[in-house]
Tab-separated table of C-alpha atoms and ligand atoms in Angstrom:
chain	number	residue	atom	x	y	z
A	1	MET	CA	45.200	-75.269	-36.554
A	2	LEU	CA	42.898	-74.027	-39.286
A	3	GLN	CA	43.235	-77.374	-40.927
A	4	LEU	CA	42.152	-79.062	-37.713
A	5	LEU	CA	39.115	-76.805	-37.469
A	6	SER	CA	38.089	-77.452	-41.051
A	7	SER	CA	38.413	-81.190	-40.586
A	8	VAL	CA	36.301	-80.866	-37.421
A	9	PHE	CA	33.594	-79.206	-39.485
A	10	THR	CA	33.736	-81.892	-42.167
A	11	LEU	CA	33.416	-84.437	-39.363
A	12	TYR	CA	30.323	-82.680	-38.024
A	13	GLN	CA	28.822	-82.691	-41.498
A	14	GLU	CA	29.679	-86.261	-42.371
A	15	ARG	CA	28.740	-87.752	-39.041
A	16	ALA	CA	26.031	-85.372	-37.895
A	17	ASP	CA	23.743	-88.148	-36.671
A	18	TRP	CA	26.497	-89.825	-34.710
A	19	PHE	CA	27.434	-86.559	-32.962
A	20	ALA	CA	23.797	-85.718	-32.311
A	21	GLY	CA	23.415	-89.095	-30.654
A	22	LEU	CA	26.524	-88.565	-28.545
A	23	LEU	CA	25.315	-85.092	-27.578
A	24	ALA	CA	21.960	-86.505	-26.490
A	25	ASP	CA	23.700	-89.254	-24.496
A	26	HIS	CA	25.974	-86.677	-22.932
A	27	ILE	CA	23.085	-84.485	-21.893
A	28	ALA	CA	21.208	-87.489	-20.487
A	29	LEU	CA	24.242	-88.655	-18.525
A	30	ALA	CA	25.003	-85.192	-17.146
A	31	PHE	CA	21.331	-84.606	-16.421
A	32	CYS	CA	21.106	-87.724	-14.230
A	33	ALA	CA	24.185	-86.691	-12.261
A	34	ILE	CA	22.968	-83.079	-12.002
A	35	VAL	CA	19.600	-84.112	-10.593
A	36	MET	CA	21.265	-86.455	-8.099
A	37	SER	CA	23.797	-83.820	-7.035
A	38	LEU	CA	21.049	-81.254	-6.724
A	39	ILE	CA	18.900	-83.411	-4.459
A	40	ILE	CA	21.684	-84.858	-2.336
A	41	GLY	CA	23.686	-81.637	-2.142
A	42	LEU	CA	20.683	-79.502	-1.251
A	43	ALA	CA	19.442	-81.963	1.365
A	44	LEU	CA	22.883	-82.338	2.899
A	45	GLY	CA	23.496	-78.588	2.857
A	46	ILE	CA	20.165	-77.857	4.536
A	47	TRP	CA	20.724	-80.601	7.066
A	48	ILE	CA	24.139	-79.385	8.188
A	49	SER	CA	23.047	-75.765	8.313
A	50	GLU	CA	20.239	-76.767	10.695
A	51	HIS	CA	22.690	-78.867	12.731
A	52	PRO	CA	25.859	-76.755	12.782
A	53	ARG	CA	27.723	-79.167	15.035
A	54	ILE	CA	28.047	-81.825	12.365
A	55	ALA	CA	28.801	-79.314	9.614
A	56	PRO	CA	32.632	-79.411	9.828
A	57	ALA	CA	32.689	-83.206	9.563
A	58	VAL	CA	30.410	-83.296	6.502
A	59	MET	CA	32.206	-80.414	4.813
A	60	GLY	CA	35.538	-82.096	5.502
A	61	LEU	CA	34.393	-85.337	3.937
A	62	CYS	CA	33.056	-83.528	0.866
A	63	ASN	CA	36.357	-81.689	0.518
A	64	VAL	CA	38.336	-84.931	0.643
A	65	LEU	CA	36.132	-86.600	-1.968
A	66	TYR	CA	36.463	-83.525	-4.152
A	67	THR	CA	40.259	-83.793	-4.223
A	68	ILE	CA	40.270	-87.322	-5.666
A	69	PRO	CA	41.183	-87.023	-9.363
A	70	ALA	CA	38.244	-87.904	-11.612
A	71	ILE	CA	40.080	-90.708	-13.345
A	72	SER	CA	41.008	-92.460	-10.108
A	73	LEU	CA	37.508	-92.005	-8.680
A	74	LEU	CA	36.169	-93.810	-11.756
A	75	GLY	CA	38.757	-96.522	-11.293
A	76	ILE	CA	37.943	-96.931	-7.603
A	77	LEU	CA	34.258	-97.304	-8.390
A	78	ILE	CA	34.604	-100.001	-11.077
A	79	PRO	CA	34.833	-102.942	-8.630
A	80	PHE	CA	31.631	-101.760	-6.969
A	81	SER	CA	29.423	-100.677	-9.831
A	82	GLY	CA	31.122	-102.183	-12.869
A	83	ILE	CA	31.607	-100.286	-16.082
A	84	GLY	CA	28.996	-98.203	-17.856
A	85	ASN	CA	26.780	-95.222	-17.267
A	86	GLU	CA	25.976	-96.123	-13.682
A	87	THR	CA	29.561	-95.723	-12.495
A	88	ALA	CA	29.871	-92.462	-14.392
A	89	VAL	CA	26.730	-91.053	-12.776
A	90	ILE	CA	27.915	-92.057	-9.312
A	91	ALA	CA	31.316	-90.437	-9.827
A	92	LEU	CA	29.827	-87.266	-11.272
A	93	THR	CA	27.377	-87.080	-8.399
A	94	ILE	CA	30.145	-87.395	-5.822
A	95	TYR	CA	31.830	-84.441	-7.504
A	96	GLY	CA	28.695	-82.415	-7.924
A	97	VAL	CA	27.596	-82.734	-4.306
A	98	MET	CA	30.555	-80.726	-3.044
A	99	PRO	CA	29.763	-77.320	-4.616
A	100	MET	CA	26.091	-77.808	-3.801
A	101	VAL	CA	26.723	-78.523	-0.120
A	102	ARG	CA	29.241	-75.730	0.190
A	103	ASN	CA	27.021	-73.072	-1.336
A	104	THR	CA	23.812	-74.226	0.315
A	105	TYR	CA	25.531	-74.213	3.692
A	106	ALA	CA	27.185	-70.843	3.084
A	107	GLY	CA	23.942	-69.328	1.801
A	108	LEU	CA	21.860	-70.533	4.717
A	109	THR	CA	24.313	-69.648	7.475
A	110	THR	CA	25.242	-66.112	6.460
A	111	LEU	CA	21.747	-64.635	6.536
A	112	ASP	CA	20.900	-61.443	8.417
A	113	ALA	CA	20.364	-62.438	12.064
A	114	ASP	CA	17.769	-59.699	12.612
A	115	ILE	CA	15.583	-61.031	9.845
A	116	LEU	CA	15.771	-64.563	11.200
A	117	GLU	CA	14.960	-63.313	14.674
A	118	ALA	CA	11.958	-61.435	13.306
A	119	ALA	CA	10.772	-64.580	11.519
A	120	LYS	CA	11.063	-66.638	14.681
A	121	GLY	CA	9.634	-63.948	16.960
A	122	MET	CA	6.547	-63.630	14.788
A	123	GLY	CA	5.723	-67.298	15.258
A	124	SER	CA	7.173	-69.158	12.289
A	125	THR	CA	7.848	-72.832	12.797
A	126	ARG	CA	11.335	-74.017	11.958
A	127	LEU	CA	10.131	-75.416	8.648
A	128	GLN	CA	8.294	-72.203	7.768
A	129	THR	CA	11.405	-70.173	8.512
A	130	LEU	CA	13.418	-72.483	6.279
A	131	LEU	CA	11.003	-72.572	3.349
A	132	ARG	CA	9.658	-69.040	3.402
A	133	VAL	CA	12.603	-67.026	4.621
A	134	LYS	CA	15.944	-68.819	4.600
A	135	LEU	CA	15.853	-70.665	1.278
A	136	PRO	CA	14.444	-67.774	-0.773
A	137	MET	CA	17.024	-65.433	0.731
A	138	ALA	CA	19.844	-67.890	0.078
A	139	ALA	CA	18.610	-68.661	-3.448
A	140	GLY	CA	21.237	-66.486	-5.132
A	141	VAL	CA	24.166	-68.183	-3.400
A	142	ILE	CA	22.692	-71.652	-3.849
A	143	LEU	CA	22.136	-70.970	-7.519
A	144	ALA	CA	25.776	-69.985	-7.887
A	145	GLY	CA	26.584	-73.454	-6.558
A	146	VAL	CA	24.166	-75.054	-9.017
A	147	ARG	CA	25.802	-73.203	-11.880
A	148	ASN	CA	29.234	-74.295	-10.759
A	149	MET	CA	28.081	-77.889	-10.398
A	150	VAL	CA	26.264	-78.046	-13.750
A	151	VAL	CA	29.215	-76.704	-15.727
A	152	MET	CA	31.609	-79.028	-13.948
A	153	THR	CA	29.396	-82.073	-14.438
A	154	ILE	CA	29.003	-81.410	-18.145
A	155	SER	CA	32.734	-81.135	-18.667
A	156	VAL	CA	33.831	-83.967	-16.364
A	157	ALA	CA	31.245	-86.207	-18.047
A	158	GLY	CA	33.658	-86.050	-20.995
A	159	ILE	CA	35.935	-88.606	-19.388
A	160	ALA	CA	33.097	-90.955	-18.466
A	161	SER	CA	33.739	-92.948	-21.638
A	162	PHE	CA	36.889	-94.315	-19.974
A	163	VAL	CA	34.600	-96.554	-17.940
A	164	GLY	CA	32.439	-97.406	-20.909
A	165	ALA	CA	29.780	-94.737	-20.448
A	166	GLY	CA	28.229	-92.873	-23.380
A	167	GLY	CA	28.309	-89.226	-24.312
A	168	LEU	CA	30.722	-86.963	-26.154
A	169	GLY	CA	33.596	-88.574	-24.279
A	170	VAL	CA	33.192	-91.470	-26.720
A	171	ALA	CA	34.331	-89.213	-29.564
A	172	ILE	CA	37.245	-87.912	-27.492
A	173	TYR	CA	38.322	-91.398	-26.490
A	174	ARG	CA	38.000	-92.788	-30.009
A	175	GLY	CA	39.908	-89.825	-31.417
A	176	ILE	CA	42.764	-90.644	-29.034
A	177	THR	CA	42.836	-94.398	-29.721
A	178	ILE	CA	42.646	-94.170	-33.524
A	179	TYR	CA	44.899	-91.131	-33.560
A	180	ASN	CA	42.360	-88.750	-35.053
A	181	PRO	CA	42.848	-85.369	-33.321
A	182	ALA	CA	39.947	-83.832	-35.254
A	183	MET	CA	37.532	-86.281	-33.671
A	184	THR	CA	38.849	-85.538	-30.177
A	185	ALA	CA	38.566	-81.831	-30.854
A	186	ALA	CA	35.055	-82.228	-32.256
A	187	GLY	CA	33.884	-83.902	-29.053
A	188	SER	CA	35.659	-81.403	-26.828
A	189	ILE	CA	34.261	-78.401	-28.647
A	190	LEU	CA	30.718	-79.658	-28.278
A	191	ILE	CA	31.262	-80.203	-24.544
A	192	ALA	CA	32.665	-76.716	-24.150
A	193	LEU	CA	29.758	-75.162	-26.041
A	194	LEU	CA	27.238	-77.126	-24.015
A	195	ALA	CA	28.856	-76.060	-20.733
A	196	LEU	CA	29.013	-72.464	-21.901
A	197	ALA	CA	25.348	-72.406	-22.865
A	198	PHE	CA	24.280	-73.701	-19.462
A	199	ASP	CA	26.631	-71.317	-17.716
A	200	LEU	CA	25.085	-68.339	-19.489
A	201	ALA	CA	21.511	-69.441	-18.859
A	202	LEU	CA	22.092	-70.121	-15.168
A	203	GLY	CA	24.023	-66.880	-14.833
A	204	LYS	CA	20.944	-64.998	-16.002
A	205	LEU	CA	18.779	-66.807	-13.490
A	206	GLU	CA	21.276	-66.154	-10.721
A	207	LYS	CA	21.302	-62.461	-11.461
A	208	TYR	CA	17.524	-62.386	-11.251
A	209	PHE	CA	17.516	-64.036	-7.819
A	210	LYS	CA	20.314	-61.850	-6.516
A	211	LYS	CA	18.361	-58.798	-7.537
A	212	ARG	CA	15.233	-59.983	-5.789
A	213	GLY	CA	16.763	-61.570	-2.725
A	214	SER	CA	19.207	-59.030	-1.367
A	215	LEU	CA	18.872	-55.445	-0.259
B	1	MET	CA	-5.452	-52.473	39.217
B	2	GLU	CA	-6.617	-53.755	35.849
B	3	GLU	CA	-6.226	-57.314	34.687
B	4	THR	CA	-2.557	-58.294	34.442
B	5	VAL	CA	-1.513	-59.310	30.912
B	6	ILE	CA	2.226	-59.795	31.369
B	7	ARG	CA	3.850	-60.791	34.626
B	8	PHE	CA	7.532	-61.307	35.420
B	9	GLU	CA	8.149	-63.161	38.661
B	10	HIS	CA	11.646	-63.087	40.150
B	11	VAL	CA	13.332	-63.647	36.820
B	12	TRP	CA	17.077	-64.233	36.767
B	13	LYS	CA	18.968	-64.472	33.538
B	14	SER	CA	22.706	-64.535	32.927
B	15	TYR	CA	25.018	-65.129	30.014
B	16	GLY	CA	27.902	-67.139	31.386
B	17	GLU	CA	29.060	-65.431	34.554
B	18	GLN	CA	27.453	-62.122	33.743
B	19	PRO	CA	23.961	-61.608	35.196
B	20	VAL	CA	21.735	-59.598	32.855
B	21	LEU	CA	18.472	-59.642	34.805
B	22	LYS	CA	18.570	-59.823	38.582
B	23	ASP	CA	15.411	-60.814	40.389
B	24	PHE	CA	13.327	-58.971	37.834
B	25	SER	CA	9.643	-58.696	38.759
B	26	LEU	CA	7.022	-56.660	36.985
B	27	GLU	CA	3.320	-56.612	36.163
B	28	ILE	CA	1.847	-55.023	33.090
B	29	GLY	CA	-1.889	-54.386	32.996
B	30	LYS	CA	-4.247	-54.667	30.058
B	31	GLY	CA	-4.137	-51.621	27.823
B	32	GLU	CA	-0.971	-50.238	29.382
B	33	PHE	CA	1.774	-48.653	27.351
B	34	LEU	CA	4.910	-49.497	29.252
B	35	ALA	CA	7.984	-47.635	28.056
B	36	VAL	CA	11.198	-49.332	29.130
B	37	ILE	CA	14.266	-47.159	29.344
B	38	GLY	CA	17.834	-47.649	30.450
B	39	ARG	CA	21.367	-47.567	29.201
B	40	SER	CA	22.522	-49.781	26.413
B	41	GLY	CA	23.236	-53.255	27.782
B	42	CYS	CA	21.072	-52.930	30.886
B	43	GLY	CA	18.838	-55.821	29.837
B	44	LYS	CA	15.888	-54.159	28.063
B	45	THR	CA	15.956	-56.391	25.010
B	46	THR	CA	16.426	-59.437	27.197
B	47	ALA	CA	13.327	-58.524	29.218
B	48	LEU	CA	11.325	-58.021	26.029
B	49	LYS	CA	12.343	-61.335	24.497
B	50	LEU	CA	11.353	-63.172	27.642
B	51	VAL	CA	7.756	-62.291	26.833
B	52	ASN	CA	7.632	-64.087	23.485
B	53	GLY	CA	9.913	-66.888	24.571
B	54	LEU	CA	12.886	-65.977	22.396
B	55	ILE	CA	14.824	-66.028	25.667
B	56	VAL	CA	14.107	-68.426	28.517
B	57	PRO	CA	14.700	-67.364	32.140
B	58	ASP	CA	17.298	-69.222	34.223
B	59	THR	CA	14.978	-69.092	37.219
B	60	GLY	CA	11.668	-67.388	37.876
B	61	ARG	CA	8.699	-67.314	35.533
B	62	VAL	CA	6.992	-65.208	32.916
B	63	GLU	CA	3.238	-65.258	32.490
B	64	VAL	CA	1.265	-63.973	29.538
B	65	LYS	CA	-2.480	-63.665	30.066
B	66	GLY	CA	-2.246	-65.769	33.175
B	67	GLN	CA	-0.382	-68.663	31.543
B	68	ASP	CA	3.182	-69.607	32.405
B	69	ILE	CA	4.842	-69.371	28.997
B	70	SER	CA	7.249	-72.211	29.713
B	71	CYS	CA	4.172	-74.437	29.413
B	72	ALA	CA	2.879	-72.799	26.239
B	73	ASP	CA	3.625	-73.678	22.623
B	74	PRO	CA	6.119	-70.923	21.695
B	75	VAL	CA	4.945	-70.749	18.075
B	76	MET	CA	1.291	-70.223	19.038
B	77	LEU	CA	2.303	-67.741	21.741
B	78	ARG	CA	4.353	-65.641	19.323
B	79	ARG	CA	1.596	-65.488	16.732
B	80	GLN	CA	-0.570	-63.703	19.299
B	81	ILE	CA	2.090	-61.144	20.127
B	82	GLY	CA	3.081	-58.404	17.701
B	83	TYR	CA	6.843	-58.010	17.448
B	84	ALA	CA	8.708	-55.058	15.939
B	85	ILE	CA	12.488	-54.808	16.231
B	86	GLN	CA	15.005	-52.051	15.869
B	87	ASN	CA	16.446	-53.112	12.537
B	88	VAL	CA	12.935	-53.842	11.292
B	89	GLY	CA	13.870	-57.220	9.826
B	90	LEU	CA	11.598	-56.974	6.793
B	91	PHE	CA	11.956	-59.923	4.436
B	92	PRO	CA	13.888	-58.570	1.441
B	93	HIS	CA	12.453	-61.086	-1.023
B	94	MET	CA	8.833	-60.264	-0.243
B	95	THR	CA	6.776	-57.277	-1.284
B	96	VAL	CA	5.387	-54.940	1.350
B	97	GLU	CA	2.047	-56.714	1.051
B	98	LYS	CA	3.564	-60.157	1.606
B	99	ASN	CA	5.639	-58.882	4.498
B	100	ILE	CA	2.566	-57.476	6.183
B	101	ALA	CA	0.565	-60.640	5.554
B	102	TYR	CA	3.324	-62.876	6.921
B	103	VAL	CA	1.887	-63.791	10.316
B	104	PRO	CA	-1.672	-64.328	9.036
B	105	SER	CA	-0.159	-66.437	6.276
B	106	VAL	CA	2.015	-68.701	8.439
B	107	SER	CA	-0.814	-69.113	10.921
B	108	ARG	CA	-3.297	-69.772	8.093
B	109	MET	CA	-5.745	-67.130	9.258
B	110	ASP	CA	-9.000	-66.855	7.373
B	111	GLY	CA	-9.704	-63.857	5.198
B	112	TRP	CA	-6.148	-63.210	4.086
B	113	LYS	CA	-6.302	-64.466	0.502
B	114	GLY	CA	-6.244	-62.538	-2.776
B	115	GLU	CA	-8.524	-59.539	-2.741
B	116	ASP	CA	-9.085	-59.722	1.034
B	117	ARG	CA	-5.368	-59.625	1.635
B	118	ARG	CA	-4.977	-56.608	-0.602
B	119	LYS	CA	-7.743	-54.709	1.185
B	120	LYS	CA	-6.412	-55.527	4.641
B	121	THR	CA	-2.890	-54.538	3.669
B	122	GLU	CA	-4.122	-51.214	2.325
B	123	GLU	CA	-6.039	-50.574	5.523
B	124	LEU	CA	-2.944	-51.333	7.638
B	125	LEU	CA	-0.733	-49.166	5.434
B	126	ARG	CA	-3.132	-46.277	5.928
B	127	GLN	CA	-3.142	-46.829	9.686
B	128	VAL	CA	0.625	-46.464	9.856
B	129	GLY	CA	0.500	-43.386	7.642
B	130	LEU	CA	1.643	-44.905	4.362
B	131	SER	CA	0.138	-44.821	0.909
B	132	PRO	CA	-1.541	-48.070	-0.183
B	133	ALA	CA	0.367	-47.681	-3.431
B	134	LEU	CA	3.455	-49.016	-1.663
B	135	ALA	CA	1.959	-52.502	-1.296
B	136	GLY	CA	3.749	-53.874	-4.344
B	137	ARG	CA	7.180	-52.490	-3.538
B	138	PHE	CA	10.116	-54.395	-2.138
B	139	PRO	CA	11.704	-53.256	1.151
B	140	ARG	CA	14.837	-52.017	-0.639
B	141	GLU	CA	12.657	-49.560	-2.531
B	142	LEU	CA	11.522	-47.844	0.692
B	143	SER	CA	13.055	-45.143	2.852
B	144	GLY	CA	14.134	-45.908	6.418
B	145	GLY	CA	11.020	-44.347	7.907
B	146	GLN	CA	8.743	-46.193	5.491
B	147	ARG	CA	10.378	-49.475	6.448
B	148	GLN	CA	9.826	-48.818	10.128
B	149	ARG	CA	6.176	-48.144	9.376
B	150	VAL	CA	5.835	-51.340	7.371
B	151	GLY	CA	7.459	-53.166	10.298
B	152	ILE	CA	4.768	-51.807	12.594
B	153	ALA	CA	2.014	-52.705	10.131
B	154	ARG	CA	3.417	-56.216	9.961
B	155	ALA	CA	3.417	-56.485	13.749
B	156	LEU	CA	-0.238	-55.386	13.818
B	157	ALA	CA	-1.503	-57.558	10.964
B	158	ALA	CA	-2.735	-60.542	12.939
B	159	SER	CA	-4.549	-58.181	15.364
B	160	PRO	CA	-2.481	-59.094	18.412
B	161	ASP	CA	-3.531	-57.591	21.730
B	162	ILE	CA	0.067	-57.403	22.913
B	163	LEU	CA	2.749	-55.497	21.036
B	164	LEU	CA	6.468	-55.767	21.761
B	165	MET	CA	8.605	-53.023	20.278
B	166	ASP	CA	12.366	-52.919	20.631
B	167	GLU	CA	13.678	-49.444	19.815
B	168	PRO	CA	11.488	-49.403	16.731
B	169	PHE	CA	12.262	-45.774	15.905
B	170	GLY	CA	15.979	-46.047	16.422
B	171	ALA	CA	17.155	-45.506	12.886
B	172	VAL	CA	15.093	-42.556	11.660
B	173	ASP	CA	15.479	-38.800	11.661
B	174	ALA	CA	13.913	-36.649	14.388
B	175	ILE	CA	10.928	-35.465	12.368
B	176	THR	CA	9.969	-38.921	11.119
B	177	ARG	CA	10.491	-40.185	14.620
B	178	GLU	CA	8.007	-37.713	16.014
B	179	GLN	CA	5.447	-38.664	13.372
B	180	LEU	CA	5.938	-42.343	14.152
B	181	GLN	CA	5.484	-41.657	17.850
B	182	ASP	CA	2.179	-39.956	17.130
B	183	GLU	CA	1.075	-42.854	14.928
B	184	ILE	CA	1.817	-45.416	17.598
B	185	LEU	CA	0.002	-43.354	20.221
B	186	LYS	CA	-3.014	-43.252	17.972
B	187	ILE	CA	-2.859	-46.983	17.299
B	188	HIS	CA	-2.510	-47.715	21.003
B	189	ARG	CA	-5.548	-45.617	21.768
B	190	GLU	CA	-7.676	-46.996	18.957
B	191	ARG	CA	-6.865	-50.648	19.431
B	192	GLY	CA	-6.556	-50.806	23.193
B	193	LEU	CA	-3.312	-52.717	22.870
B	194	THR	CA	-0.954	-53.619	25.659
B	195	VAL	CA	2.412	-52.285	24.538
B	196	LEU	CA	5.895	-53.020	25.822
B	197	PHE	CA	8.130	-50.420	24.217
B	198	VAL	CA	11.898	-50.335	24.624
B	199	THR	CA	13.737	-47.087	24.020
B	200	HIS	CA	16.913	-45.361	25.120
B	201	ASP	CA	15.420	-41.919	24.693
B	202	ILE	CA	13.920	-40.506	27.898
B	203	GLU	CA	11.790	-37.960	26.057
B	204	GLU	CA	10.275	-40.702	23.958
B	205	ALA	CA	9.621	-42.798	27.061
B	206	LEU	CA	7.884	-39.920	28.858
B	207	LYS	CA	5.860	-38.983	25.808
B	208	LEU	CA	4.614	-42.475	24.999
B	209	GLY	CA	4.396	-44.411	28.232
B	210	THR	CA	1.349	-44.618	30.434
B	211	ARG	CA	4.014	-45.969	32.756
B	212	VAL	CA	7.772	-45.788	32.431
B	213	LEU	CA	10.124	-48.476	33.647
B	214	VAL	CA	13.662	-47.335	34.363
B	215	MET	CA	16.204	-50.156	34.345
B	216	GLU	CA	19.835	-50.217	35.351
B	217	GLU	CA	22.114	-53.244	35.336
B	218	GLY	CA	19.283	-55.701	35.193
B	219	THR	CA	17.221	-54.293	38.008
B	220	VAL	CA	14.086	-52.170	38.191
B	221	GLN	CA	15.003	-48.666	39.357
B	222	GLN	CA	11.528	-47.244	39.189
B	223	CYS	CA	8.292	-48.078	37.427
B	224	ASP	CA	5.751	-45.321	37.582
B	225	ILE	CA	3.609	-42.884	35.632
B	226	PRO	CA	5.674	-40.259	33.788
B	227	SER	CA	4.698	-37.317	35.977
B	228	ARG	CA	5.793	-39.120	39.136
B	229	LEU	CA	9.092	-40.034	37.541
B	230	LEU	CA	9.673	-36.321	37.198
B	231	SER	CA	8.291	-35.224	40.549
B	232	ALA	CA	9.570	-38.100	42.667
B	233	PRO	CA	12.519	-39.924	41.149
B	234	ALA	CA	13.181	-43.017	43.240
B	235	THR	CA	16.953	-43.149	42.844
B	236	ASP	CA	19.836	-40.917	41.848
B	237	PHE	CA	20.013	-42.733	38.551
B	238	VAL	CA	16.400	-41.863	37.708
B	239	GLU	CA	16.914	-38.290	38.773
B	240	LYS	CA	19.944	-37.901	36.563
B	241	LEU	CA	18.103	-39.509	33.677
B	242	VAL	CA	15.039	-37.274	33.816
B	243	CYS	CA	17.106	-34.128	34.369
B	244	ARG	CA	18.890	-34.715	31.107
B	245	ARG	CA	15.804	-34.250	28.976
B	246	ARG	CA	15.348	-30.902	27.292
B	247	GLU	CA	11.633	-30.281	26.927
B	248	PRO	CA	9.357	-32.421	29.051
B	249	GLU	CA	6.433	-33.742	27.071
B	250	VAL	CA	4.406	-35.791	29.458
B	251	ARG	CA	1.487	-37.993	28.671
B	252	MET	CA	-1.231	-37.439	31.240
C	301	ADP	N1	23.347	-63.936	23.324
C	301	ADP	C1	24.090	-63.285	24.228
C	301	ADP	N2	25.254	-63.821	24.689
C	301	ADP	C2	25.989	-63.195	25.619
C	301	ADP	N3	25.685	-62.003	26.149
C	301	ADP	C3	24.564	-61.405	25.741
C	301	ADP	C4	23.695	-62.012	24.760
C	301	ADP	N4	22.650	-61.202	24.560
C	301	ADP	C5	22.850	-60.133	25.356
C	301	ADP	N5	23.989	-60.246	26.071
C	301	ADP	C6	24.480	-59.289	27.063
C	301	ADP	O1	23.465	-59.048	27.989
C	301	ADP	C7	23.426	-57.685	28.343
C	301	ADP	C8	22.037	-57.131	28.148
C	301	ADP	O2	21.703	-57.153	26.800
C	301	ADP	P1	20.374	-56.512	26.222
C	301	ADP	O3	19.212	-57.058	26.960
C	301	ADP	O4	20.389	-56.725	24.764
C	301	ADP	O5	20.582	-54.979	26.574
C	301	ADP	P2	19.798	-53.694	26.046
C	301	ADP	O6	18.713	-54.125	25.132
C	301	ADP	O7	19.302	-53.021	27.283
C	301	ADP	O8	20.810	-52.835	25.364
C	301	ADP	C9	24.478	-56.981	27.520
C	301	ADP	O9	25.595	-56.754	28.349
C	301	ADP	C10	24.807	-57.957	26.432
C	301	ADP	O10	26.160	-57.851	26.092
C	302	MG	MG1	18.507	-53.718	23.081
């Protein structure tokens, strides 16, 4: 074990530039998927919370997509979008949308009814109620979904190299094919650290919103 | 009689099979303080929400300032009517100042930016008996009575001439309650507002109302000045209700 760790460190030293490049690719790949998930998930979550009748259908679909194993989702997508980063981003987005929709919907539909009635009774339009009252009050719950989604996207992006995408998955995949466990571990450790860093940062932000948004 | 500001005409409203308002008719004149009293579930809140269009009658009509509200834009209507509810409903993510400035802000009223907003908020806080120093606090940092007061200040901010209040002093102790009653009397007198005030406390109704409306099971039992409610109760229900009070404190 110790030996593995020390060879991981030598790897980092010897191939620092290569790992830095992979890390940058990984961040770029995850970032694309995160932005897409954020936009689509938020929009979908808002939409179904304003139209509760279609909510079960959309949530059901998201749940089904979420249960497809990552590897098979990538495989299913190859005939449509080929191999490369594009397929990886699409797959990661499909995954990321689920926690975003779930938390946005939960956050927006469990708000204090009295407060919403006050907002409406004082003459807010539907959009004003959404932007000024509902979303700020749901921010804590939505942010928990963002945190969940970001961490998941960063780690699942590690298998994107199986469809020829870049990122730290390249090191993992190469480590497996050339039978070099240290290289696989080196890639995995960087992914874990990256996910951890984002988790901590978003956790801080979440705490701040929770403190402001709820009584 | 003075100019009618709110008029209910033969309003029926039911939820499913259960009728909540039965042929409810009523006129409220300009500057009146109408206290609405009745048992829990008799339809007081329903009647109140008909005025700002939160509830729509099944049949019959509601007029505000001579206009049938089913023809009015509900958003514009509500911005002209102050609304204070029992559980206050302050926005937890906004400071006291932002809560108070909410209606002027969503209706983009002039003179509610920056320094102007601060001055107007302070003035309103003083009017409801609060220190201007509270402007920067969040609702969770206030006591129950302070929140109720902020709720009233918020309802008054856009200078409405009609004020709807649904058991606004429900959740405070007796002493605070009495202070709040005096504040609202003062505000009513100073501003010449038309107030529709729901309560389940007969003493409060008699103390505050220029007229008191007694409701039971969705019908009007009696609607009269407080002294006549005491001297000439129209039904057994009214008689029982007014007999239950301890010390009569009647607004003349
Ligand atoms: N949204 C609703 N759905 C079904 N029943 C309702 C609804 N709102 C009120 N009710 C019923 O209508 C009756 C009158 O309610 P409400 O006007 O709130 O009474 P009050 O304010 O006098 O206590 C009650 O019996 C209540 O259960
Ligand atoms: Mg009520």
